[in-house]
XYZ file of C-alpha atoms in Angstrom:
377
model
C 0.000 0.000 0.000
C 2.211 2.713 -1.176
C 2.335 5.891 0.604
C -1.022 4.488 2.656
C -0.517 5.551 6.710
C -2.221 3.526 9.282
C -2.563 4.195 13.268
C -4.895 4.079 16.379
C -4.984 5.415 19.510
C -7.042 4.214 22.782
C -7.250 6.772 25.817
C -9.036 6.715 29.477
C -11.527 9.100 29.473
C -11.251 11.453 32.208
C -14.612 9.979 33.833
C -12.461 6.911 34.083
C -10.101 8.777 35.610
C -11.850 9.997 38.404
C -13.767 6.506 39.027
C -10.678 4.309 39.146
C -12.142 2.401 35.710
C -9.733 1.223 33.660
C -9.622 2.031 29.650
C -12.618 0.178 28.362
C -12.164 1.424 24.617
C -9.297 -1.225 22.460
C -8.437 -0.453 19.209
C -6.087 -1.647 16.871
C -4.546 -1.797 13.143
C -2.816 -4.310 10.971
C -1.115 -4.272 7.931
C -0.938 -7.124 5.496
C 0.163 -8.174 1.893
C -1.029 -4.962 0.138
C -3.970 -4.152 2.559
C -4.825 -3.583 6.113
C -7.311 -3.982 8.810
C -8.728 -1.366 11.388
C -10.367 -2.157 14.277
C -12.529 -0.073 17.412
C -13.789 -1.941 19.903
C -15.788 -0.035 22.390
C -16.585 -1.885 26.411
C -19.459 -1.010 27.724
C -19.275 1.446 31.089
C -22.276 0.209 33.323
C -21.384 -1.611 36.484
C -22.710 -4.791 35.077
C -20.142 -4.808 32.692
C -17.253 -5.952 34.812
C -14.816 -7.110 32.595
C -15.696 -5.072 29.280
C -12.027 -4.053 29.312
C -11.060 -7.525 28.458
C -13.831 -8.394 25.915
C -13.477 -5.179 23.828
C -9.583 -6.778 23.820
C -10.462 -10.077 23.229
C -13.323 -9.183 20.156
C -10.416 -6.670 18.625
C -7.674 -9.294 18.676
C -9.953 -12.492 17.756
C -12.022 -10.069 14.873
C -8.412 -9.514 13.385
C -7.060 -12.768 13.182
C -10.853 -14.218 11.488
C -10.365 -11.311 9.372
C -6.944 -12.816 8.041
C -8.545 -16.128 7.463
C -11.512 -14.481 5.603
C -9.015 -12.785 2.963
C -7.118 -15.328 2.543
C -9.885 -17.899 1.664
C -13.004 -16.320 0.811
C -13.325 -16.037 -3.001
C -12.304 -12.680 -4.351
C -14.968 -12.904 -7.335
C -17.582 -12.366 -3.898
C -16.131 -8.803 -4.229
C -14.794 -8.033 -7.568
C -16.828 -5.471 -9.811
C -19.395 -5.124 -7.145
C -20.243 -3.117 -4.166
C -23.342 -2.972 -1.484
C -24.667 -2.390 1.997
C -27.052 -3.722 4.523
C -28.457 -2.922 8.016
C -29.525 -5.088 10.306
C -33.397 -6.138 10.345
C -35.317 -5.399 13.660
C -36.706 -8.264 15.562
C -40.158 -7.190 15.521
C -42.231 -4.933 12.862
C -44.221 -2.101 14.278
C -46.270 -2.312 10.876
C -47.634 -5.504 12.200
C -49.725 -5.764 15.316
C -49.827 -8.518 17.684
C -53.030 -9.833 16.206
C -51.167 -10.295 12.872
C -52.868 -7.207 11.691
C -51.590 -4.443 9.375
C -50.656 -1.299 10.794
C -50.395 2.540 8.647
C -47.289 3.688 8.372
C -48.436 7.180 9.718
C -50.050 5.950 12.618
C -46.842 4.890 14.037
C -44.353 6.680 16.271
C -41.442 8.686 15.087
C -39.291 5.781 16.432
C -41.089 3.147 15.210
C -41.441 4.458 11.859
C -37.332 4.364 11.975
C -37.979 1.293 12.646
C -40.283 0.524 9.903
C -38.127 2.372 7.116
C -34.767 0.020 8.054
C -36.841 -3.240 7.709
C -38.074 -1.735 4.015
C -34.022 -0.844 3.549
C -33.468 -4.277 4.537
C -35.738 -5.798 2.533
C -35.077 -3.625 -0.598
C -31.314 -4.457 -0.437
C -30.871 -8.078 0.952
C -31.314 -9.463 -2.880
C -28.651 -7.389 -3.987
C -25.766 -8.702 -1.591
C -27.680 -12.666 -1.157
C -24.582 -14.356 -2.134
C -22.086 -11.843 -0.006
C -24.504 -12.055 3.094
C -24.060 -16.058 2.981
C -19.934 -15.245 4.134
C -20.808 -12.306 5.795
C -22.446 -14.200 8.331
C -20.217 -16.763 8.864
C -17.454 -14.380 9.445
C -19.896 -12.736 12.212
C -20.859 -16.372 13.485
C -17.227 -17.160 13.337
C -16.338 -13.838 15.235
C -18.927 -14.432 17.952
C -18.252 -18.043 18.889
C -14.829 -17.738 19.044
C -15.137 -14.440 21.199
C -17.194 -16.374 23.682
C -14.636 -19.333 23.746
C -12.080 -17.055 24.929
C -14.438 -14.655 27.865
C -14.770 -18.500 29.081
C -11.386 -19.214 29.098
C -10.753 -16.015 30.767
C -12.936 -17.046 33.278
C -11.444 -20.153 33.933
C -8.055 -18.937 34.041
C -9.039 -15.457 36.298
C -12.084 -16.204 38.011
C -14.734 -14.052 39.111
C -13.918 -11.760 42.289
C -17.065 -11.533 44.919
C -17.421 -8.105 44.044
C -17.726 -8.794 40.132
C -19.996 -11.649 40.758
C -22.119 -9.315 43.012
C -21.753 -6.521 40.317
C -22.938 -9.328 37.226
C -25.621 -10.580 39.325
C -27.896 -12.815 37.824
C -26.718 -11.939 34.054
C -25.064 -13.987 31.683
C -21.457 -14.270 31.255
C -21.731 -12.273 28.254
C -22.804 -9.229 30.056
C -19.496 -8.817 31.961
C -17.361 -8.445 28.767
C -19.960 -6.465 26.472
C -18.287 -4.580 23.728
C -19.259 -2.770 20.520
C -16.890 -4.116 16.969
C -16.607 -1.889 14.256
C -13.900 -3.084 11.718
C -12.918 -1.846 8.318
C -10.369 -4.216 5.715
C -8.850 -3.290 2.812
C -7.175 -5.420 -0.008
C -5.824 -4.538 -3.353
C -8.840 -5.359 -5.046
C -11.549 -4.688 -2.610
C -12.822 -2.794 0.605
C -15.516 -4.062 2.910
C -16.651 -2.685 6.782
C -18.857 -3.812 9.164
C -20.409 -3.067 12.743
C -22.405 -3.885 15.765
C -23.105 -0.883 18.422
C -22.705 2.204 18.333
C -19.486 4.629 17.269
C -19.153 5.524 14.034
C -16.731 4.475 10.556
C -16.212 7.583 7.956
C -14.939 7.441 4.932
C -13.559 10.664 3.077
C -13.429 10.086 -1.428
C -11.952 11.660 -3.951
C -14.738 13.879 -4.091
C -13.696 15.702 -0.879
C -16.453 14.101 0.736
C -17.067 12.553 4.043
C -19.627 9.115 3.820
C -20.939 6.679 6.115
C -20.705 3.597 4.267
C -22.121 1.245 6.617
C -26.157 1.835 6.805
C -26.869 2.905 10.648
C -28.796 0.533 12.941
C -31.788 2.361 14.945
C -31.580 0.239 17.633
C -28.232 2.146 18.658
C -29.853 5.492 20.389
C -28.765 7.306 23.220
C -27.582 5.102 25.935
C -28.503 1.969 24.062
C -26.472 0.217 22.090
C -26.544 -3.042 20.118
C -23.896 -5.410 21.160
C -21.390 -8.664 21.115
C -23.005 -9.196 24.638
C -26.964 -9.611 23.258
C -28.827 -12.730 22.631
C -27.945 -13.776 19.230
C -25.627 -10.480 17.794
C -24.646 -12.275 14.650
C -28.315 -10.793 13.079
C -27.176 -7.466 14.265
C -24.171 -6.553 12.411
C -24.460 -4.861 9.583
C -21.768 -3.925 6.865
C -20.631 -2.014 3.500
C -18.442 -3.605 0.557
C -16.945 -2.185 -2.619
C -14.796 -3.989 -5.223
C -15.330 -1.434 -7.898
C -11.676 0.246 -7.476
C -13.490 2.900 -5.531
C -11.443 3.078 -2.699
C -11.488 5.876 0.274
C -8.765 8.468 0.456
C -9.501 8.108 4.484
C -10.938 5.802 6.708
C -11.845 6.738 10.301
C -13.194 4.645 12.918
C -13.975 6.015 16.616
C -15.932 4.864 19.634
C -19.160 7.202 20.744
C -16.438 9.003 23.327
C -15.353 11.402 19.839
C -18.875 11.018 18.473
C -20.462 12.423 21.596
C -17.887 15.072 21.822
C -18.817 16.726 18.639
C -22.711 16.130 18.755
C -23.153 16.739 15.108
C -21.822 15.144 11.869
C -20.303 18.662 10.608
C -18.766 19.189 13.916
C -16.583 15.600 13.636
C -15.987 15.700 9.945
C -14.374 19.359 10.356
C -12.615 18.057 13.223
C -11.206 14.698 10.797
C -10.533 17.389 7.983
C -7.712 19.198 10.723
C -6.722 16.004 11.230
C -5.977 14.840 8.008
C -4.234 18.309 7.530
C -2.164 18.152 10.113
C -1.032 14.310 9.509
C -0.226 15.099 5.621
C 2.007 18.021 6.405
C 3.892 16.210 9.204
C 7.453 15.555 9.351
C 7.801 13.240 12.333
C 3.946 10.710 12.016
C 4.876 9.277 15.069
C 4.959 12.325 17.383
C 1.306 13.239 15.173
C 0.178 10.569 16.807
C 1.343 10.445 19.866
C 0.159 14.588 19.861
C -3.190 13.051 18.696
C -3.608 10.790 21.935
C -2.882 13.788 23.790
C -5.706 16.113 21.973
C -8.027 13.198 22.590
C -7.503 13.628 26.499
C -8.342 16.851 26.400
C -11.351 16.478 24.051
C -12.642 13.580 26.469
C -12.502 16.413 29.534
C -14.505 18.974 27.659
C -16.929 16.610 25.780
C -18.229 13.063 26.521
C -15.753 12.639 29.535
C -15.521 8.546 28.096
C -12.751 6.808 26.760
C -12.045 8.457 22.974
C -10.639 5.617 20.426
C -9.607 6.271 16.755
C -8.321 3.779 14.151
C -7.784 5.370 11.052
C -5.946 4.835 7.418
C -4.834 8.611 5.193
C -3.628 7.631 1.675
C -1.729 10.466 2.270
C -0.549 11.414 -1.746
C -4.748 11.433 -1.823
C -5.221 13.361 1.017
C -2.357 15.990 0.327
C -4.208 16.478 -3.480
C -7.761 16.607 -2.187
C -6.489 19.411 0.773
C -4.935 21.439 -1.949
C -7.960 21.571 -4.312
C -10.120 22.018 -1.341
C -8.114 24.844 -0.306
C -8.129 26.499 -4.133
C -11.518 25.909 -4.748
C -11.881 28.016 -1.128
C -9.567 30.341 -2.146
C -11.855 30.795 -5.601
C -14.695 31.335 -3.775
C -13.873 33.687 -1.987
C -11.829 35.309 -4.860
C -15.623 35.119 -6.556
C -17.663 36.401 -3.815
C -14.883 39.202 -3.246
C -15.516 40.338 -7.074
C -19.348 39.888 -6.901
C -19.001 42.559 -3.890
C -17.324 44.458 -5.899
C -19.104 44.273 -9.053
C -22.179 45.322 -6.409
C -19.687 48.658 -4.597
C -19.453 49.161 -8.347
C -22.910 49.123 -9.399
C -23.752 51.103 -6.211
C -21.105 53.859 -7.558
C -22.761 53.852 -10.928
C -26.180 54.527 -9.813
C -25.182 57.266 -7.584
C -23.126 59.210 -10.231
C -26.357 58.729 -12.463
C -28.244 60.269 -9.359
C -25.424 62.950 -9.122
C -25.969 63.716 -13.044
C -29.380 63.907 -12.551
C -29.109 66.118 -10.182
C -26.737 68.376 -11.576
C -28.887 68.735 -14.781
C -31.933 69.803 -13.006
C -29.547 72.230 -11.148
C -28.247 73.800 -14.553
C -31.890 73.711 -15.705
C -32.785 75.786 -12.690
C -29.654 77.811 -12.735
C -30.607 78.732 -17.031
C -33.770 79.648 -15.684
C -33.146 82.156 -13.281
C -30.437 83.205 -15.534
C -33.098 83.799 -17.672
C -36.110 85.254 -15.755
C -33.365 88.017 -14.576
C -32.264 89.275 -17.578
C -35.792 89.564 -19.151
C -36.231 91.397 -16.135
């Protein structure tokens, strides 16, 4: 991957900090043979959650090594010359009653019309990726079972303190390693991401734009998240592919700690935009990064307080092109809007000499007048 830079960073948020938590964000990235893999796992903060520390570890390290297996023997023709999304399908369908009846659409609430309009996204694209979905799942299926062979190994090999088993109460073992996944891969003929909770994966193309190629999930609002800890999570990932040649300049993946320090979409894509400037015209990457972790500390104090995790990939020769024509085409409009002010200052001018003309005639006029008048008189 020439001239492609990869990195992630994983901080304590500063709630953390003052609780005596330890980091429950883990994040990693791996380069292979011409591609690499990016990974954001987020563990989940509630005291049930006693060892989400280790399971957000655990589903980052075990989702990279499946990954590796899946590249290496899934077929690439799954990929090649196409490209596709799909969401997860909610359990239950508001547009149904219990009775088996039909329900209208605008007789629903705003949430479960959400609801409503992801099964219809589900159901309008699950044709187009049928034979993709078939490995998609077993990758998930795969991730998942081999994620809960190792929380039971961990349990086996550290046992459960009184306090944590007083803290997990009467929940399943799941429920003390919860964690979010969010993974993107990337090979020299293909791209594909997927996801289960809540953070968020960006991609920035060569049209200087910033996307979010894997569909959202509704089920993730607020405090609630889907996650590796449900009932049966392999139905609730959902992911993106493309292997069209239509590969991202930029890739970012971060936990909900950076989301919810922004609060809106323009707010976090501005802030990825200073990123990516400031990582293109570095001289010394590692001390960007390392200089990143340290901006994410203090973003964590004065936003969401939570752990703040970033895995990211610049093609930086991309990037560096994409800045620069950004930062012409600024320059251009502002060069235009500067002469369309002026053209206006200009007009202004114009119509006031006319007025001043005007003005100056009727004042001759009246002068020739009096002029006149007197010497008749």
């Amino acid at each position: 991957m020439d001239n492609i830079f990869t990195f992630n960073k994983s901080v304590k948020g500063s709630s953390h900090d003052a609780s005596g938590k330890p980091c429950q964000d883990y994040s990693l990235e791996k380069t292979f043979d011409g591609g690499c893999i990016l990974i954001v796992c987020d563990g989940h903060g509630g005291d049930t959650y006693v060892r989400s520390n280790v399971g957000s570890r655990l589903a980052a390290e075990i989702t990279c090594e499946i990954i590796l297996e899946f590249v290496n023997t899934v077929p690439k023709t799954l990929f090649l010359d196409k490209s596709g999304s799909l969401t997860a399908c909610p359990a239950s369908n508001p547009l149904v009653d219990k009775s088996g009846k039909k329900v209208e659409f605008t007789s629903l609430t705003e949430s479960q019309q959400e609801i409503a309009l992801q099964i219809k996204s589900y159901s309008d694209n699950i044709k187009n990726v049928a034979n993709q979905d078939v490995f998609f799942r077993k990758l998930f299926e795969a991730i998942y079972t081999r994620w809960i062979d190792a929380i039971n190994d961990d349990v086996k090999q550290n046992p459960f303190s009184e306090q944590e088993k007083i803290a997990l109460g009467n929940h399943k073992l799941e429920k003390a390693y919860g964690s979010t996944l969010m993974a993107y891969v990337q090979t020299p003929l293909y791209w594909f991401a997927f996801h289960i909770g809540d953070g968020k994966i960006w991609t920035y193309n060569k049209e200087m734009k910033w996307i979010e190629p894997v569909p959202w999930d509704c089920a993730c609002f607020l405090n609630i998240t889907t996650s590796l800890c449900d009932r049966y999570p392999v139905a609730e990932f959902r992911y993106a592919f493309d292997g069209t040649g239509n590969f991202p300049s930029a890739v970012f993946l971060s936990s909900d700690g950076v989301d919810d320090s922004f609060i809106t979409a323009e707010n976090l894509t501005r802030f990825y935009n200073q990123t990516l400037d400031i990582f293109v015209n570095s001289n010394n990457l590692s001390q960007t990064v390392n200089d990143l972790e340290e901006h994410l500390s203090k973003i964590s104090k004065k936003g969401s307080h939570d752990d703040m995790s970033i895995s990211a990939l610049i093609n930086m020769d991309e990037v560096r092109c994409a800045l620069q024509l950004s930062k012409l085409t600024s320059e251009g409009q502002a060069l235009k809007q500067s002469k369309t002010e002026k053209v206006a200052e200009i007009n202004d001018l114009k119509l006031k000499l006319e007025e001043l003309k005007s003005k100056k005639e009727q004042l001759e006029t009246f002068l020739k007048k009096e002029s006149d008048d007197y010497n008749r008189w």
